[in-house]
mmCIF file of C-alpha atoms and ligand atoms in Angstrom:
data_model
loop_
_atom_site.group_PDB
_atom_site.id
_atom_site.type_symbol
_atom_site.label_atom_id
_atom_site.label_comp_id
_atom_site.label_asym_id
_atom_site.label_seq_id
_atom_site.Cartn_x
_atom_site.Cartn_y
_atom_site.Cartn_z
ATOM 1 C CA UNK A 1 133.092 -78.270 51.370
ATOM 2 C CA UNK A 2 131.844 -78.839 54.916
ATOM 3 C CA UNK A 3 134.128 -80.043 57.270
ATOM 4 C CA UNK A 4 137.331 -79.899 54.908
ATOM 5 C CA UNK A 5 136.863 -76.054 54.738
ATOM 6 C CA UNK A 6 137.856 -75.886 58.114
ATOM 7 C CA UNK A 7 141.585 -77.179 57.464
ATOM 8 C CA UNK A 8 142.142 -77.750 53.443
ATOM 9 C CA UNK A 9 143.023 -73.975 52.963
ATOM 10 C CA UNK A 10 146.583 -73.946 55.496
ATOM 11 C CA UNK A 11 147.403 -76.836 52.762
ATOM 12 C CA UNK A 12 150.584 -75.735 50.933
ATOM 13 C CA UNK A 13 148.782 -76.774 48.180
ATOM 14 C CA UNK A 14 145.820 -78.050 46.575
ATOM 15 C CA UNK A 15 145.701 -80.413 43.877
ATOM 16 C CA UNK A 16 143.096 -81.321 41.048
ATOM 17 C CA UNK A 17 142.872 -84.640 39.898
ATOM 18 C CA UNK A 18 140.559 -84.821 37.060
ATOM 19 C CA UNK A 19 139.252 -87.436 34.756
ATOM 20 C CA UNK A 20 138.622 -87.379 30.997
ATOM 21 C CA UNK A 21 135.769 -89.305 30.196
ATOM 22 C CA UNK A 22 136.147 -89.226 26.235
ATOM 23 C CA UNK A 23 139.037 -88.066 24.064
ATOM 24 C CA UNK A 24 138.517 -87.340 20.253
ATOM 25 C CA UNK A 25 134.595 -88.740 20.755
ATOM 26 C CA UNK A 26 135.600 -91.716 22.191
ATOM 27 C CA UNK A 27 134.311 -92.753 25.288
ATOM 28 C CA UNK A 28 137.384 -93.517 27.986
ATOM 29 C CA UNK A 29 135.729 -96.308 30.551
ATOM 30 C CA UNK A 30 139.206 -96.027 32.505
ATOM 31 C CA UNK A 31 139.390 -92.709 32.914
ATOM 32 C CA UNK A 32 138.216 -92.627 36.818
ATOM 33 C CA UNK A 33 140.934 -95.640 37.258
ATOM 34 C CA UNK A 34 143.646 -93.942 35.794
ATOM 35 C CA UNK A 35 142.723 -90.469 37.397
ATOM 36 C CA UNK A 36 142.658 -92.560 40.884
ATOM 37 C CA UNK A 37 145.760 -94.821 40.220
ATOM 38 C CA UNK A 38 147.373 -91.194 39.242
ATOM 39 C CA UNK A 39 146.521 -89.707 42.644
ATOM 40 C CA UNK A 40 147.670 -93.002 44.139
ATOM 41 C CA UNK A 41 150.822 -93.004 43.023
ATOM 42 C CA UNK A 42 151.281 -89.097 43.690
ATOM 43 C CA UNK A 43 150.907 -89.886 47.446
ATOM 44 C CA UNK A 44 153.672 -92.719 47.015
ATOM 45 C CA UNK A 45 155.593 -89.830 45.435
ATOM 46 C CA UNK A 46 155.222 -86.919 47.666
ATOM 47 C CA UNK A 47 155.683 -89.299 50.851
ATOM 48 C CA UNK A 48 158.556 -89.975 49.670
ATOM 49 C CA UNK A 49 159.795 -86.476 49.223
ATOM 50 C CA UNK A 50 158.945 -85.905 52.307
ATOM 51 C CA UNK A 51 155.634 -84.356 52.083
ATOM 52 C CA UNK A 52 152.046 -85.502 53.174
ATOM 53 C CA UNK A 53 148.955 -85.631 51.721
ATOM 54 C CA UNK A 54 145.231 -85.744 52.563
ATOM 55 C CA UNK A 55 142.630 -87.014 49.655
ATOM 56 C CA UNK A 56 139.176 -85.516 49.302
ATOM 57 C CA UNK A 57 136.017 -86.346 47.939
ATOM 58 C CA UNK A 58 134.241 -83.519 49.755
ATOM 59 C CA UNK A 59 134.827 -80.256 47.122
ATOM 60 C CA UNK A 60 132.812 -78.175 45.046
ATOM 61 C CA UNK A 61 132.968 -80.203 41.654
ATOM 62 C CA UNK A 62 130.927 -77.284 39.812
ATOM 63 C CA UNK A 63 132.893 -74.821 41.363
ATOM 64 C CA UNK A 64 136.247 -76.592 40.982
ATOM 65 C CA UNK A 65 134.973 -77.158 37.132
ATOM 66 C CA UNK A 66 134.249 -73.484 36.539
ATOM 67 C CA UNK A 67 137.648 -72.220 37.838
ATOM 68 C CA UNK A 68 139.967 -74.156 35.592
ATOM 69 C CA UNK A 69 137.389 -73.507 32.473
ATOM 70 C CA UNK A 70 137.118 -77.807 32.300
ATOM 71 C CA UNK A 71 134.821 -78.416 29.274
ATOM 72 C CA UNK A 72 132.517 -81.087 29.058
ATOM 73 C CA UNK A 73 134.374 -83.850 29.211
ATOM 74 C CA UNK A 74 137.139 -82.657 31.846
ATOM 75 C CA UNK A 75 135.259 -83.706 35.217
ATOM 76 C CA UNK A 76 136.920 -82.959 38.798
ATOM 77 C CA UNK A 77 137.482 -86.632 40.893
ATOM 78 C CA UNK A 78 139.350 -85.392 43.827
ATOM 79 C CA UNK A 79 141.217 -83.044 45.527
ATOM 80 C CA UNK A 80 144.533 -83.361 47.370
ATOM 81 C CA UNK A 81 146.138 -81.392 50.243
ATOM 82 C CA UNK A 82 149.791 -81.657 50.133
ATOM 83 C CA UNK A 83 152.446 -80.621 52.070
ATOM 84 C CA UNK A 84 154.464 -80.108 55.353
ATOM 85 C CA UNK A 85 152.497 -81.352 58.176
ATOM 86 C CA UNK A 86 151.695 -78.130 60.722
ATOM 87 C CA UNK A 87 151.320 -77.738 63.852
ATOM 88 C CA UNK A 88 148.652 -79.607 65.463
ATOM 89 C CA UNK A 89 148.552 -78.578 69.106
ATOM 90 C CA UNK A 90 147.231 -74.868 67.248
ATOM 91 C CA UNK A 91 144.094 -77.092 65.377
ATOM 92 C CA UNK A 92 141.063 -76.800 66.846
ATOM 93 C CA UNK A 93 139.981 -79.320 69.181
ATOM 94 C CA UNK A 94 138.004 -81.198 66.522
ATOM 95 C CA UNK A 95 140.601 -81.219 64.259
ATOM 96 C CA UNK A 96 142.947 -82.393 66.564
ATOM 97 C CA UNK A 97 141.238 -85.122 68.161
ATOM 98 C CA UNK A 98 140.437 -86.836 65.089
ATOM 99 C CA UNK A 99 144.663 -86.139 63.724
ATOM 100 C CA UNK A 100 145.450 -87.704 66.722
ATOM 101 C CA UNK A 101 143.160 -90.528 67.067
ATOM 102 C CA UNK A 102 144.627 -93.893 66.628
ATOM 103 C CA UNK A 103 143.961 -95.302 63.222
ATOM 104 C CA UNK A 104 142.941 -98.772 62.423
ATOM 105 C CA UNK A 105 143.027 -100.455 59.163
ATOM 106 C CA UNK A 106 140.185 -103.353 57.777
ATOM 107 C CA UNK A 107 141.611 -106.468 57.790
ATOM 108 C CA UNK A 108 143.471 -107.270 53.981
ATOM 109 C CA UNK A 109 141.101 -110.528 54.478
ATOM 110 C CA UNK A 110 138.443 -108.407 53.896
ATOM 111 C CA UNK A 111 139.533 -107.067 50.466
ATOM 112 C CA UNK A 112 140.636 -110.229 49.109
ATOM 113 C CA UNK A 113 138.871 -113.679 47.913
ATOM 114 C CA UNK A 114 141.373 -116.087 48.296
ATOM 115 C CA UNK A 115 139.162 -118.944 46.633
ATOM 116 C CA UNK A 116 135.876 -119.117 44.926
HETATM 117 C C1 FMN B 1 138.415 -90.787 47.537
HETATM 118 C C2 FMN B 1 138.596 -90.282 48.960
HETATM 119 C C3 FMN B 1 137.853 -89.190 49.379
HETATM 120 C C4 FMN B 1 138.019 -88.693 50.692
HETATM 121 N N1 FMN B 1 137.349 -87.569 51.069
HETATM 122 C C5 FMN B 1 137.679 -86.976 52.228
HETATM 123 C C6 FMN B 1 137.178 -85.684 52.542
HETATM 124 O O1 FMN B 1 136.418 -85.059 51.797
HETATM 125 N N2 FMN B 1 137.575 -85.129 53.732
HETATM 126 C C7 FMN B 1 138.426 -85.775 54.601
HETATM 127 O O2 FMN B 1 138.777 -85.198 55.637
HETATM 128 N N3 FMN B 1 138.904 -87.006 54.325
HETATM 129 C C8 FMN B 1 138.557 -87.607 53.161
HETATM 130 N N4 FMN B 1 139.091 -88.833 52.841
HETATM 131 C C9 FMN B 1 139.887 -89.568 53.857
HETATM 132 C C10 FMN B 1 141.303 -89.071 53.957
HETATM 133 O O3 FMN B 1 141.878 -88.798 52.697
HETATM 134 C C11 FMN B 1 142.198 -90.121 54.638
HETATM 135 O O4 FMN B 1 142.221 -91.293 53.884
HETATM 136 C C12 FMN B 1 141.677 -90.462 56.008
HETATM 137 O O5 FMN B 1 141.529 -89.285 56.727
HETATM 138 C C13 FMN B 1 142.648 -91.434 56.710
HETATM 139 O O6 FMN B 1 143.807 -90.747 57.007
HETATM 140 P P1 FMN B 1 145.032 -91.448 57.746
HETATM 141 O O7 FMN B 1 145.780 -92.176 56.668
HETATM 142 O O8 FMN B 1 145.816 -90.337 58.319
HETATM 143 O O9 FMN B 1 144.451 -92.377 58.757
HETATM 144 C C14 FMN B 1 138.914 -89.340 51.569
HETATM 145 C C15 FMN B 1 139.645 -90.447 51.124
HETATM 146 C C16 FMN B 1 139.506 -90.898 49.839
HETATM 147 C C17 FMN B 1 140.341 -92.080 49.371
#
């Protein structure tokens, strides 16, 4: 959707990672976890291989949901662009400013409570 429309397609691919939220009637409170420490480790993966990757939040979930016939309980979390990195001098400008832009991180402070 949006903005990601403008550079998701020239992905080599686009994966899917999708949570099921109850399995045999039973509700699955980890499900979202799971599907995220899935994607998580995928990126570990394909890094390592040599690939990149690019999360997104911003998709279609209906859409997305329709296409690969997911019933009820089979619910779209994200979607992943992987692959080779391409050539970013041929972006356009927006797209290219913000690739380029130096990245900062939040402090790991931040995350953590060291003491209660
Ligand atoms: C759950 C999630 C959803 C995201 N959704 C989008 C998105 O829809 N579009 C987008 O361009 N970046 C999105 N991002 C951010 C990018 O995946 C990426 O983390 C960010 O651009 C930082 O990239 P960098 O590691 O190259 O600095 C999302 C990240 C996460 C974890």
């Amino acid at each position: 959707m949006g903005f990601n429309q403008s550079w998701a397609a020239d992905a080599g691919a686009l994966v899917v990672f999708a949570s099921v939220a109850s399995l045999d009637g039973q509700p699955m409170p980890w499900a979202t976890y799971d599907t995220g420490q899935a994607a998580a480790h995928f990126t570990v993966q394909a890094h390592a291989a040599g690939l990149h990757t690019h999360q997104m939040g911003g998709f279609d979930r209906a859409a997305v949901g329709e296409a690969f016939g997911f019933g009820d309980d089979l619910a779209a979390v994200t979607v992943m662009a992987v692959g080779a990195l391409g050539d970013i001098t041929a972006a356009p400008e927006a797209l290219r400013e913000r690739e380029l832009a130096p990245r900062t991180r939040r402090p790991i402070a931040e995350s953590i409570v060291l003491d209660a």
